[in-house]
């Protein structure tokens, strides 16, 4: 089964959409796809630069980050 935005990616980002809506809507397929490489950099980044920011809690899990990378590698399926 390939990954899909709807079942695998949207649930990871949904809790954070309100804080990022000024830039893009993390619930919307086209917007996450358009910013996928940038988002990948930020969720994988060091604590000073990462998303979600350190004062908003723990980083995404290694599994969630791996799922996002797989989704990109599969061509960002909807
Ligand atoms: C997993 C959830 C999140 C993702 C994937 C994400 C992604 C990103 C990305 C890709 C940027 C860079 C935008 C650009 O350079 O054009 C960014 C910036 C930013 N995000 Fe998020 N974000 C998340 C959660 C949050 C949360 C919870 C907050 C809470 C306030 C937040 C606040 C900000 C702010 C203030 C910036 C601009 C300043 C900076 O780069 O540090 N984000 N985010």
XYZ file of N, CA, C and O and ligand atoms in Angstrom:
355
model
N 0.843 -1.213 0.000
C 0.000 0.000 0.000
C 0.869 1.251 0.000
O 1.652 1.459 0.930
N 0.765 2.086 -1.018
C 1.475 3.360 -0.952
C 0.866 4.252 0.124
O -0.284 4.045 0.535
N 1.640 5.209 0.579
C 1.103 6.182 1.535
C 0.074 7.065 0.831
O 0.051 7.147 -0.388
N -0.751 7.742 1.626
C -1.653 8.738 1.042
C -1.745 9.937 1.967
O -1.590 9.811 3.189
N -1.958 11.111 1.353
C -2.076 12.321 2.164
C -3.219 12.180 3.159
O -3.074 12.456 4.349
N -4.348 11.734 2.652
C -5.564 11.710 3.466
C -5.428 10.815 4.705
O -5.775 11.225 5.808
N -4.906 9.617 4.532
C -4.891 8.675 5.658
C -3.596 8.710 6.465
O -3.618 8.394 7.655
N -2.470 9.084 5.841
C -1.182 8.993 6.548
C -0.603 10.340 6.962
O 0.020 10.437 8.017
N -0.775 11.367 6.138
C -0.071 12.631 6.372
C -0.953 13.650 7.092
O -0.536 14.258 8.090
N -2.172 13.833 6.603
C -3.049 14.835 7.217
C -3.216 14.628 8.728
O -3.169 15.608 9.485
N -3.380 13.397 9.218
C -3.525 13.218 10.671
C -2.285 13.632 11.479
O -2.412 14.056 12.627
N -1.101 13.530 10.869
C 0.125 13.937 11.582
C 0.139 15.453 11.771
O 0.504 15.968 12.833
N -0.293 16.202 10.736
C -0.170 17.654 10.750
C -1.395 18.363 11.300
O -1.293 19.528 11.727
N -2.535 17.695 11.303
C -3.792 18.371 11.664
C -3.721 19.128 12.993
O -4.245 20.242 13.090
N -3.094 18.564 14.050
C -3.085 19.275 15.330
C -2.388 20.646 15.267
O -2.562 21.454 16.173
N -1.616 20.889 14.209
C -0.789 22.100 14.145
C -1.269 23.104 13.111
O -0.655 24.162 12.953
N -2.346 22.800 12.399
C -2.655 23.629 11.234
C -2.915 25.086 11.616
O -2.514 25.996 10.887
N -3.562 25.311 12.757
C -3.979 26.679 13.097
C -2.778 27.605 13.255
O -2.830 28.779 12.871
N -1.681 27.088 13.804
C -0.506 27.925 14.034
C 0.269 28.209 12.760
O 1.110 29.095 12.730
N 0.034 27.435 11.697
C 0.778 27.632 10.450
C -0.072 28.203 9.323
O 0.422 28.383 8.211
N -1.327 28.534 9.622
C -2.248 28.934 8.560
C -1.820 30.256 7.909
O -2.169 30.534 6.762
N -1.043 31.053 8.604
C -0.512 32.296 8.018
C 0.373 32.006 6.807
O 0.559 32.870 5.950
N 0.907 30.809 6.729
C 1.848 30.471 5.638
C 1.232 29.463 4.670
O 1.313 29.629 3.474
N 0.686 28.371 5.201
C -0.047 27.387 4.397
C -0.941 26.580 5.315
O -0.801 26.625 6.548
N -1.877 25.870 4.701
C -2.826 25.072 5.480
C -2.369 23.617 5.455
O -2.439 22.941 4.412
N -1.884 23.154 6.607
C -1.331 21.801 6.707
C -2.389 20.710 6.514
O -2.047 19.540 6.439
N -3.663 21.101 6.415
C -4.717 20.108 6.165
C -5.015 19.939 4.682
O -5.745 19.024 4.303
N -4.458 20.832 3.847
C -4.853 20.883 2.442
C -3.771 20.246 1.560
O -2.623 20.704 1.525
N -4.176 19.204 0.856
C -3.244 18.431 0.042
C -2.357 19.297 -0.853
O -1.130 19.173 -0.815
N -2.961 20.168 -1.669
C -2.195 20.932 -2.643
C -1.143 21.810 -1.961
O -0.049 22.014 -2.497
N -1.476 22.322 -0.791
C -0.560 23.244 -0.113
C 0.598 22.499 0.539
O 1.741 22.982 0.549
N 0.329 21.325 1.082
C 1.413 20.530 1.666
C 2.305 19.989 0.554
O 3.535 20.023 0.656
N 1.687 19.551 -0.543
C 2.478 19.059 -1.672
C 3.393 20.164 -2.206
O 4.587 19.936 -2.453
N 2.867 21.367 -2.354
C 3.644 22.472 -2.908
C 4.833 22.840 -2.015
O 5.839 23.349 -2.492
N 4.714 22.577 -0.716
C 5.761 22.954 0.240
C 6.461 21.740 0.843
O 7.131 21.853 1.876
N 6.340 20.591 0.199
C 6.763 19.334 0.816
C 8.243 19.315 1.195
O 8.598 18.884 2.293
N 9.100 19.798 0.290
C 10.534 19.707 0.589
C 10.915 20.648 1.725
O 11.729 20.298 2.597
N 10.298 21.823 1.746
C 10.545 22.766 2.835
C 10.041 22.185 4.166
O 10.729 22.251 5.186
N 8.864 21.626 4.149
C 8.314 21.027 5.368
C 9.217 19.894 5.853
O 9.497 19.778 7.053
N 9.697 19.083 4.920
C 10.585 17.978 5.294
C 11.830 18.512 6.004
O 12.250 17.976 7.035
N 12.404 19.592 5.469
C 13.577 20.188 6.121
C 13.258 20.634 7.543
O 14.035 20.403 8.460
N 12.122 21.280 7.705
C 11.803 21.853 9.015
C 11.454 20.793 10.060
O 11.841 20.927 11.219
N 10.744 19.758 9.678
C 10.398 18.751 10.687
C 11.606 17.897 11.065
O 11.635 17.286 12.126
N 12.616 17.869 10.188
C 13.815 17.067 10.456
C 14.933 17.888 11.081
O 16.007 17.362 11.346
N 14.703 19.180 11.306
C 15.775 20.097 11.665
C 16.192 19.986 13.128
O 15.531 19.343 13.940
N 17.292 20.681 13.451
C 17.769 20.743 14.833
C 16.761 21.523 15.695
O 15.948 22.271 15.167
N 16.820 21.360 17.024
C 15.790 21.936 17.894
C 15.600 23.446 17.758
O 14.498 23.937 17.965
N 16.639 24.187 17.383
C 16.502 25.636 17.262
C 15.608 26.044 16.092
O 14.988 27.103 16.124
N 15.570 25.255 15.064
C 14.850 25.627 13.837
C 13.660 24.733 13.522
O 12.921 25.015 12.595
N 13.462 23.699 14.276
C 12.516 22.691 13.815
C 11.065 23.127 13.984
O 10.733 24.002 14.773
N 10.206 22.447 13.206
C 8.763 22.530 13.340
C 8.216 21.172 13.771
O 8.675 20.164 13.262
N 7.244 21.081 14.683
C 6.730 22.191 15.464
C 7.808 22.752 16.399
O 8.686 22.011 16.835
N 7.723 24.057 16.727
C 8.750 24.681 17.560
C 8.869 23.997 18.920
O 7.902 23.442 19.428
N 10.064 24.061 19.510
C 10.338 23.337 20.752
C 9.360 23.709 21.863
O 8.966 22.850 22.656
N 8.939 24.984 21.914
C 8.021 25.376 22.998
C 6.589 24.908 22.748
O 5.702 25.143 23.564
N 6.361 24.267 21.612
C 5.056 23.662 21.348
C 5.049 22.170 21.608
O 4.091 21.488 21.289
N 6.146 21.667 22.184
C 6.149 20.260 22.547
C 7.209 19.466 21.816
O 8.115 20.039 21.208
N 7.111 18.165 21.903
C 8.137 17.291 21.343
C 8.130 17.344 19.824
O 7.135 17.733 19.215
N 9.251 16.950 19.204
C 9.268 16.860 17.754
C 8.318 15.767 17.274
O 7.844 14.950 18.073
N 8.019 15.759 16.001
C 7.299 14.617 15.450
C 8.122 13.361 15.705
O 9.343 13.422 15.793
N 7.466 12.229 15.808
C 8.189 10.981 16.056
C 9.023 10.616 14.829
O 8.736 11.049 13.701
N 10.048 9.819 15.068
C 10.856 9.323 13.961
C 9.997 8.603 12.937
O 10.232 8.699 11.725
N 8.991 7.912 13.414
C 8.120 7.187 12.489
C 7.302 8.160 11.626
O 7.137 7.950 10.422
N 6.800 9.235 12.238
C 6.027 10.216 11.473
C 6.910 10.887 10.413
O 6.477 11.114 9.280
N 8.144 11.216 10.799
C 9.063 11.845 9.850
C 9.386 10.875 8.714
O 9.385 11.252 7.536
N 9.602 9.610 9.052
C 9.877 8.602 8.021
C 8.684 8.441 7.084
O 8.844 8.307 5.862
N 7.480 8.478 7.635
C 6.273 8.366 6.808
C 6.195 9.527 5.834
O 5.867 9.348 4.651
N 6.540 10.746 6.324
C 6.494 11.912 5.435
C 7.529 11.778 4.315
O 7.240 12.076 3.150
N 8.719 11.299 4.635
C 9.750 11.116 3.608
C 9.314 10.060 2.589
O 9.546 10.211 1.378
N 8.697 9.003 3.059
C 8.188 7.971 2.145
C 7.134 8.555 1.217
O 7.125 8.301 0.005
N 6.247 9.387 1.786
C 5.188 10.019 0.997
C 5.786 10.871 -0.123
O 5.332 10.822 -1.265
N 6.834 11.630 0.174
C 7.503 12.425 -0.856
C 8.123 11.499 -1.903
O 7.957 11.709 -3.111
N 8.807 10.449 -1.434
C 9.466 9.524 -2.365
C 8.455 8.846 -3.286
O 8.778 8.498 -4.431
N 7.246 8.684 -2.819
C 6.196 8.046 -3.631
C 5.475 9.052 -4.533
O 4.502 8.686 -5.203
N 5.922 10.299 -4.511
C 5.338 11.294 -5.398
C 4.165 12.047 -4.809
O 3.330 12.572 -5.544
N 4.076 12.090 -3.485
C 3.020 12.838 -2.786
C 1.613 12.425 -3.224
O 0.807 13.266 -3.646
N 1.268 11.150 -3.090
C -0.080 10.740 -3.498
C -1.166 11.352 -2.608
O -0.948 11.530 -1.411
N -2.299 11.701 -3.201
C -3.384 12.332 -2.450
C -4.003 11.400 -1.407
O -4.569 11.871 -0.440
C 4.304 19.759 12.238
C 3.802 20.989 12.274
C 4.452 22.152 11.536
C 5.041 22.170 10.312
C 5.170 21.028 9.310
C 5.545 23.520 10.109
C 6.240 23.942 8.986
C 6.852 25.158 8.842
C 7.646 25.575 7.721
C 7.957 24.708 6.505
C 8.062 26.854 7.953
C 8.929 27.698 7.034
C 8.054 28.613 6.222
C 8.844 29.386 5.185
O 10.059 29.539 5.323
O 8.241 29.850 4.213
C 7.521 27.252 9.231
C 7.718 28.493 9.833
C 7.130 28.892 11.009
N 6.306 28.168 11.821
Fe 5.752 26.225 11.497
N 5.236 24.271 11.203
C 4.577 23.482 12.100
C 4.099 23.843 13.340
C 4.165 25.118 13.877
C 3.622 25.511 15.166
C 2.907 24.581 16.143
C 3.880 26.819 15.333
C 3.477 27.615 16.526
C 3.493 28.920 16.598
C 4.620 27.270 14.144
C 5.099 28.549 13.929
C 5.912 28.937 12.892
C 6.532 30.240 12.768
C 6.370 31.401 13.748
C 7.296 30.218 11.604
C 8.160 31.364 11.026
C 9.364 31.583 11.819
C 10.304 30.421 11.784
O 10.697 29.997 10.669
O 10.669 29.947 12.865
N 4.752 26.188 13.286
N 6.800 26.214 9.744
